[in-house]
CSV table of C-alpha atoms in Angstrom, one decimal:
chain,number,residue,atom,x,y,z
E,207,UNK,CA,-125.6,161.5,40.1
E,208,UNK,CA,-125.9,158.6,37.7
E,209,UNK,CA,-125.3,155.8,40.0
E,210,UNK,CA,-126.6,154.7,42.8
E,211,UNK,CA,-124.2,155.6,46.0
E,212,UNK,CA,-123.5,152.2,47.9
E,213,UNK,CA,-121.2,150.2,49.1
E,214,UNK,CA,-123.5,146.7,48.4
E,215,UNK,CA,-121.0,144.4,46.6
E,216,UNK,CA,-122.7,143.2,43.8
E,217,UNK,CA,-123.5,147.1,42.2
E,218,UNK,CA,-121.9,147.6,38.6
E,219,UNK,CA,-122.1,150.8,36.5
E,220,UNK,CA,-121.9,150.9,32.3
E,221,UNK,CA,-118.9,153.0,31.1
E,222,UNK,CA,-119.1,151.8,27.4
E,223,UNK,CA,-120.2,148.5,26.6
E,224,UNK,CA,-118.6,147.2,29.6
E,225,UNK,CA,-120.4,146.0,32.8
E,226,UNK,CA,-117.8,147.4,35.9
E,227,UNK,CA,-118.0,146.8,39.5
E,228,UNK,CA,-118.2,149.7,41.8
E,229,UNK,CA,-118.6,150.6,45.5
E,230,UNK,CA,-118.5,153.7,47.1
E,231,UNK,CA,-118.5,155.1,50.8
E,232,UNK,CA,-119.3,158.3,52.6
E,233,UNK,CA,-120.5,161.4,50.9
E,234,UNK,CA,-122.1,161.8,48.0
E,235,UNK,CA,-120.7,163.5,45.0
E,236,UNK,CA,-123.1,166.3,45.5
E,237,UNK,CA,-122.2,167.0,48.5
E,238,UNK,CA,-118.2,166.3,49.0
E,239,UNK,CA,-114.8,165.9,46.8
E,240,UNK,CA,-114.6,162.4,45.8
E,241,UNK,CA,-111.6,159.8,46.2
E,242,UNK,CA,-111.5,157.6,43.2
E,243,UNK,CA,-109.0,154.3,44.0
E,244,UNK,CA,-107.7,152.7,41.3
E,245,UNK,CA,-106.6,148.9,42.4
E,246,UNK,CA,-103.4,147.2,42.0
E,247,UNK,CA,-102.5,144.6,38.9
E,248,UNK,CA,-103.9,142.0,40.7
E,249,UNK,CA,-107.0,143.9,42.6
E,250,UNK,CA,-110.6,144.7,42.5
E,251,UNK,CA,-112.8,146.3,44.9
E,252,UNK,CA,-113.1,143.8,47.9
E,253,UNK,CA,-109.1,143.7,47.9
E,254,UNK,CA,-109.1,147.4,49.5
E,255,UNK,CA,-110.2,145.7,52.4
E,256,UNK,CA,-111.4,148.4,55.1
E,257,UNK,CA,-109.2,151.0,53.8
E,258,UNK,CA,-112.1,152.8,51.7
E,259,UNK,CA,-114.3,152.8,54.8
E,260,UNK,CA,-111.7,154.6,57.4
E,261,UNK,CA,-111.0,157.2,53.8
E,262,UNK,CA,-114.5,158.2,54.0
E,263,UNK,CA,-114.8,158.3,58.0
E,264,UNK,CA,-111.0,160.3,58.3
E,265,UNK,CA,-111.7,162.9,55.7
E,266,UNK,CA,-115.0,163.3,55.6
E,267,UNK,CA,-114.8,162.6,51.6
E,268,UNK,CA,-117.2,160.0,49.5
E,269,UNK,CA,-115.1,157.4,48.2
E,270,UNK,CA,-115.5,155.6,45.0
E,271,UNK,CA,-113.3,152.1,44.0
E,272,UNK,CA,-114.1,149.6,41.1
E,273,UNK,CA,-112.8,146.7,39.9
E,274,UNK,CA,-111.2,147.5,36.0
E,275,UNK,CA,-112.8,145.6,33.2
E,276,UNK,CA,-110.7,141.5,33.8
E,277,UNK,CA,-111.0,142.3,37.8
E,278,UNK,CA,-113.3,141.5,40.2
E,279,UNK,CA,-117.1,140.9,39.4
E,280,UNK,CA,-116.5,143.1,36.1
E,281,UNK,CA,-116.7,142.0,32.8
E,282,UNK,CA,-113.5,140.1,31.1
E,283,UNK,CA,-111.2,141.5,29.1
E,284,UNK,CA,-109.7,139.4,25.7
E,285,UNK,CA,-106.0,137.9,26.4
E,286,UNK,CA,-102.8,138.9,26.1
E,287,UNK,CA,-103.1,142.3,26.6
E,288,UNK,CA,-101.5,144.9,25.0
E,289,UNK,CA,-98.1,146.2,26.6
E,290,UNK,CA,-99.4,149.8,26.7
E,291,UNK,CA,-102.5,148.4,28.6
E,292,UNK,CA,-101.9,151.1,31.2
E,293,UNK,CA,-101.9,153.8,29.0
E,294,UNK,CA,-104.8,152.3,27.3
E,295,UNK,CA,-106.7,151.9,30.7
E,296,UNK,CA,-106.1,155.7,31.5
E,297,UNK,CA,-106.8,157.1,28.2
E,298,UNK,CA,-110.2,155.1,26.5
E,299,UNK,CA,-112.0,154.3,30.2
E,300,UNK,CA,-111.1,156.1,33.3
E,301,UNK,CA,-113.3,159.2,32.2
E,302,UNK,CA,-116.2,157.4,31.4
E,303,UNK,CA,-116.1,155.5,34.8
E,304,UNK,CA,-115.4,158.5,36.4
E,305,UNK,CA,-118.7,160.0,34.1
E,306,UNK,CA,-120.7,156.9,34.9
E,307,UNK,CA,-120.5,157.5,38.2
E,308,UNK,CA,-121.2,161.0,38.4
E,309,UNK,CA,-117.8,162.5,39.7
E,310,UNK,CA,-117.4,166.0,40.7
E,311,UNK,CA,-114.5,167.0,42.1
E,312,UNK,CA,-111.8,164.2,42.9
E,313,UNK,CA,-108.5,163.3,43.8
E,314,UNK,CA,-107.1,159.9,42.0
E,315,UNK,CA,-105.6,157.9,44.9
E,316,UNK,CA,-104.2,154.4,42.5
E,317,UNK,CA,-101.9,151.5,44.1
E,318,UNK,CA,-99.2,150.1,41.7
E,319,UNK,CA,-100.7,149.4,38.3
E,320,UNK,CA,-103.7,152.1,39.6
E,321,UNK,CA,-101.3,154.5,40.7
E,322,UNK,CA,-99.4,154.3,37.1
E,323,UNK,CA,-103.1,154.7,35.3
E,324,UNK,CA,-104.1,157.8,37.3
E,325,UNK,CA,-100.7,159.4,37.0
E,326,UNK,CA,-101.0,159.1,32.7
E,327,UNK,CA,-104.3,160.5,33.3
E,328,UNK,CA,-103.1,163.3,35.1
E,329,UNK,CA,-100.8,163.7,32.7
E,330,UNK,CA,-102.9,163.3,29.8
E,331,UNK,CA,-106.6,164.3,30.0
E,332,UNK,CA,-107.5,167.4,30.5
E,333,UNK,CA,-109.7,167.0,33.5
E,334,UNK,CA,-110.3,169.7,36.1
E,335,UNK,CA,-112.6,167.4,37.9
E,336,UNK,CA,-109.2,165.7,39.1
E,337,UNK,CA,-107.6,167.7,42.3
E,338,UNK,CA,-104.9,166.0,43.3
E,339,UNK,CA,-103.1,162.6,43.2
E,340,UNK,CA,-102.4,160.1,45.5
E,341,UNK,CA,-99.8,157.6,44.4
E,342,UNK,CA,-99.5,154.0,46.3
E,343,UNK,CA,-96.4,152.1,45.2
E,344,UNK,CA,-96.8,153.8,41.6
E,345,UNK,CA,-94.7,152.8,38.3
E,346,UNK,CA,-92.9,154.7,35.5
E,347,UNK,CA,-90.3,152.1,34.5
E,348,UNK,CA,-89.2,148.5,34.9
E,349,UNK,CA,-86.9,147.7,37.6
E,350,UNK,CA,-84.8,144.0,37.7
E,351,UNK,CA,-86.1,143.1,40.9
E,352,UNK,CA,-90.0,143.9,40.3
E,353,UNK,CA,-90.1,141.8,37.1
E,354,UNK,CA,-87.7,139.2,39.0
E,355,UNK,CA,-90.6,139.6,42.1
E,356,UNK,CA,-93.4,139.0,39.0
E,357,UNK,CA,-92.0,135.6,37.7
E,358,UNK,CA,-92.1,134.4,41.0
E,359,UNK,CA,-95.8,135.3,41.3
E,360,UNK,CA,-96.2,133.2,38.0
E,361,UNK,CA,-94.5,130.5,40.3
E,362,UNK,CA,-96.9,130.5,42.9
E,363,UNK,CA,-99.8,131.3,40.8
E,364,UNK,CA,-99.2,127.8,38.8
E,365,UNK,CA,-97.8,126.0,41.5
E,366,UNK,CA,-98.5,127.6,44.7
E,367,UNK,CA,-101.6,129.0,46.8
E,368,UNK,CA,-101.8,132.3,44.7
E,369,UNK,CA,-104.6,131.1,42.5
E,370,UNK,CA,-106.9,129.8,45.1
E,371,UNK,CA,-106.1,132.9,47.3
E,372,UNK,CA,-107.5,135.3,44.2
E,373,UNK,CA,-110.6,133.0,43.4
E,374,UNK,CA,-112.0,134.4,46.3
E,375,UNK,CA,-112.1,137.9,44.2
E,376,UNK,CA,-111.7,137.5,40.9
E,377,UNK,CA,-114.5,135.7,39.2
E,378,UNK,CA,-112.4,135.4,35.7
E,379,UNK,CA,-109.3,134.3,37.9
E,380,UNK,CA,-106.8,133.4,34.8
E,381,UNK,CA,-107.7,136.7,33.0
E,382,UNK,CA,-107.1,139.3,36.1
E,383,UNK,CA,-103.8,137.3,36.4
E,384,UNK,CA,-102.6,136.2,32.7
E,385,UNK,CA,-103.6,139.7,31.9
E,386,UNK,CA,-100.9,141.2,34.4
E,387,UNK,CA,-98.3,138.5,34.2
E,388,UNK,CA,-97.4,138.1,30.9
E,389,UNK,CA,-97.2,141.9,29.8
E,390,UNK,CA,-94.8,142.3,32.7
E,391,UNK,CA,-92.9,139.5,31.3
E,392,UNK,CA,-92.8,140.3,28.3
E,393,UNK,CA,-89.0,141.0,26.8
E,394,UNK,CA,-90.8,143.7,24.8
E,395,UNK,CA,-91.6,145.5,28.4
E,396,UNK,CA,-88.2,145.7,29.5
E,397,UNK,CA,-87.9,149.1,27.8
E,398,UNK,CA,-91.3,150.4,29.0
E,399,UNK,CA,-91.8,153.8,30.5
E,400,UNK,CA,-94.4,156.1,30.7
E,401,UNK,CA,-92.4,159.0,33.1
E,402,UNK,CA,-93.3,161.6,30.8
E,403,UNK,CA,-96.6,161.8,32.3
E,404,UNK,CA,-94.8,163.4,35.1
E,405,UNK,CA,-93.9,166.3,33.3
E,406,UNK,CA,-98.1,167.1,32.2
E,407,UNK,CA,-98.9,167.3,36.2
E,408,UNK,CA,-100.6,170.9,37.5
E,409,UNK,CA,-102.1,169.8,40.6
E,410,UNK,CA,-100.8,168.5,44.0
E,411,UNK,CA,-99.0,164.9,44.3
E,412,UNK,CA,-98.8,162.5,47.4
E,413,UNK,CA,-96.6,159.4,46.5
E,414,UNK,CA,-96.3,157.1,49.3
E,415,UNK,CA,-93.9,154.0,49.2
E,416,UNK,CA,-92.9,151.3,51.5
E,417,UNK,CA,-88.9,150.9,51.5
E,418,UNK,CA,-89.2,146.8,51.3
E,419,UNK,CA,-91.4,147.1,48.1
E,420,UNK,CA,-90.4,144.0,46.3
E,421,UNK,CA,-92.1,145.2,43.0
E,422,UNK,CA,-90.2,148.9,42.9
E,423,UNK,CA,-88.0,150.8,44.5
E,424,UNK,CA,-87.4,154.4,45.8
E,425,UNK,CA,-86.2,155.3,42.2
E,426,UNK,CA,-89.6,155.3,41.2
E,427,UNK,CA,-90.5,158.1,43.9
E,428,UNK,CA,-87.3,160.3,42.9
E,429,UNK,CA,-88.3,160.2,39.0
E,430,UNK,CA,-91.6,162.0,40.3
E,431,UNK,CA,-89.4,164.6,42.2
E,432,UNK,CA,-86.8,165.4,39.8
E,433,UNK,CA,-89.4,165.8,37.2
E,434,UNK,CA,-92.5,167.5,38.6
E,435,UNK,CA,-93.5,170.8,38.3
E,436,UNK,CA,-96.3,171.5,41.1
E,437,UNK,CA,-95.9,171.0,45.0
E,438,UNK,CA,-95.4,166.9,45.8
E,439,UNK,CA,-95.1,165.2,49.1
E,440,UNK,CA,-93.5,162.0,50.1
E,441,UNK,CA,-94.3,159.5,52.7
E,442,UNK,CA,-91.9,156.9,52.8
E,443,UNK,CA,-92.8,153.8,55.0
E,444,UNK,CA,-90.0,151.4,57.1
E,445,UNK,CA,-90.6,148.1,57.3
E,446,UNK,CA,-93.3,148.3,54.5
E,447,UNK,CA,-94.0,146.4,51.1
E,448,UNK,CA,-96.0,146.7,48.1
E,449,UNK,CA,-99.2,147.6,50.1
E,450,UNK,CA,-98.8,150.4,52.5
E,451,UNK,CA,-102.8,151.0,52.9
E,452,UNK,CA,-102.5,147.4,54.2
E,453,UNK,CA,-98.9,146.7,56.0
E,454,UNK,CA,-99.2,150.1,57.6
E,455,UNK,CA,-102.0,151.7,57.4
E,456,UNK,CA,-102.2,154.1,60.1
E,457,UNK,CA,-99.5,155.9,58.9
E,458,UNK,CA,-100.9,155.8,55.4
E,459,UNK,CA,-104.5,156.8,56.4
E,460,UNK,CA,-102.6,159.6,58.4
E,461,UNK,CA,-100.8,161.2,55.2
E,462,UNK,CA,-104.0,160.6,52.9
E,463,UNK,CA,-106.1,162.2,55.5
E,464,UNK,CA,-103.5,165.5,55.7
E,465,UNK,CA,-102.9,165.5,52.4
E,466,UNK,CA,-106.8,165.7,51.9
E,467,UNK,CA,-107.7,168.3,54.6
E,468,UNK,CA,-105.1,170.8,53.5
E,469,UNK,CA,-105.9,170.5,50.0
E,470,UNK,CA,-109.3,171.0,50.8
E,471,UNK,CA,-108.7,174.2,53.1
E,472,UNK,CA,-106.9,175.6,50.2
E,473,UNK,CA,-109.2,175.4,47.8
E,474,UNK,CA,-111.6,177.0,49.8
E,475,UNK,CA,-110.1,179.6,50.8
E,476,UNK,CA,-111.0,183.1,49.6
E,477,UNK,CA,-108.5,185.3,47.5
E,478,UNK,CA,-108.8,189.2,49.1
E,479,UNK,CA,-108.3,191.6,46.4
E,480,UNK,CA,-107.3,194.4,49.0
């Protein structure tokens, strides 16, 4: 193991030249399958809340979040970014984060922009450190209403509480947000779509979405199902938004746990040749 495994705040790991900031819960790499959560467009580490603490304590795995280079305590990232950033993200530094920090055997659990980065890799890199996927509110294309629901956030962000509200986690505020906002407004974006990751997956998907999701709908979850070609589950949430690991999080740290566990039992089992 290359890092050292704890959830103090201020720890950071070098994948690169870059400086990231990590956290991690439960078991060891060593010793347990690792979840890896990848954070929304707007996230970092502190914004999983308690989530990545009841992970670790429901399925006995070792969690692992950071905060992407522009996020959290991490380094910065130069403005605009591109509009394949995602692809970019998944492609150049997931694996050395994931080698920085000395994972084993994981499953990818990513919430909206985080969900979109793990699926690519998935469906890119060959990786058979990489399990399973959990996908949080994930997306393959642009939808009216989410880049309708992203201007507004530009609204509040300039003239609302948004800004003060992410200064608590962000310690280059206007880069974590710029960096977001203005690919996803973009024209250019419009036509963006990365759904041919889908078609790359081998290994066992959970996508999870909340039906009120202002950012995406449930078109997003039937791409994955009309495309894929290994066993997926779906967990789709009432009364639930863009964060279901927040808004309803039993139920989601119910599904995560199952979806775990039975993985876990089937990888284990033996194969009799009689």
């Amino acid at each position: 193991m290359t890092i050292q495994w704890t959830d103090t705040p201020e720890s950071t790991l070098r994948a690169g030249d870059v400086e990231i900031e990590y956290a991690c819960w439960g078991a060891s790499p060593d010793t347990a399958p690792t979840l890896v959560l990848l954070h929304e467009g707007l996230g970092s580490v502190g914004q999983w809340k308690g989530f990545p603490r009841a992970l670790a304590e429901t399925t006995g795995f070792g969690v692992f979040a950071y905060s992407r280079a522009g996020y959290g305590g991490s380094d910065p990232v130069s403005l605009p970014r591109p509009l394949d950033y995602m692809t970019r993200e998944a492609i150049e530094n997931l694996g050395p984060v994931l080698d920085a920090a000395g994972i084993q055997q994981t499953i990818l659990l990513g919430h909206s922009d985080g969900a979109t980065i793990a699926a690519i890799y998935a469906g890119s890199v060959a990786d058979m450190r990489v399990r399973g996927l959990i996908l949080i509110a994930p997306h393959f294309f642009t939808e009216p209403g989410g880049l309708a629901a992203i201007k507004e956030a530009g609204e509040a962000y300039s003239d609302g509480d948004l800004k003060p509200r992410l200064e608590k986690y962000h310690n280059h505020v206007d880069v974590a947000f710029y960096g977001w906002h203005d690919v996803w407004t973009d024209p250019a974006f419009t036509s963006w779509n990365v759904a041919d990751a889908i078609d790359h997956w081998r290994i066992p998907v959970l996508a999870i979405q909340g039906r009120d999701d202002a950012y995406g709908t449930l078109a997003q979850i039937s791409e994955i199902e009309a495309r894929i070609y290994s066993p997926v589950e779906t967990l789709i949430l009432p009364d639930c938004g863009h964060a279901p690991h927040l808004e309803r999080e039993a139920e989601t740290l119910a599904g995560v746990t199952e979806f775990c566990t039975r993985l876990r039992r089937l990888e284990q089992e033996v194969v009799s040749l009689d």
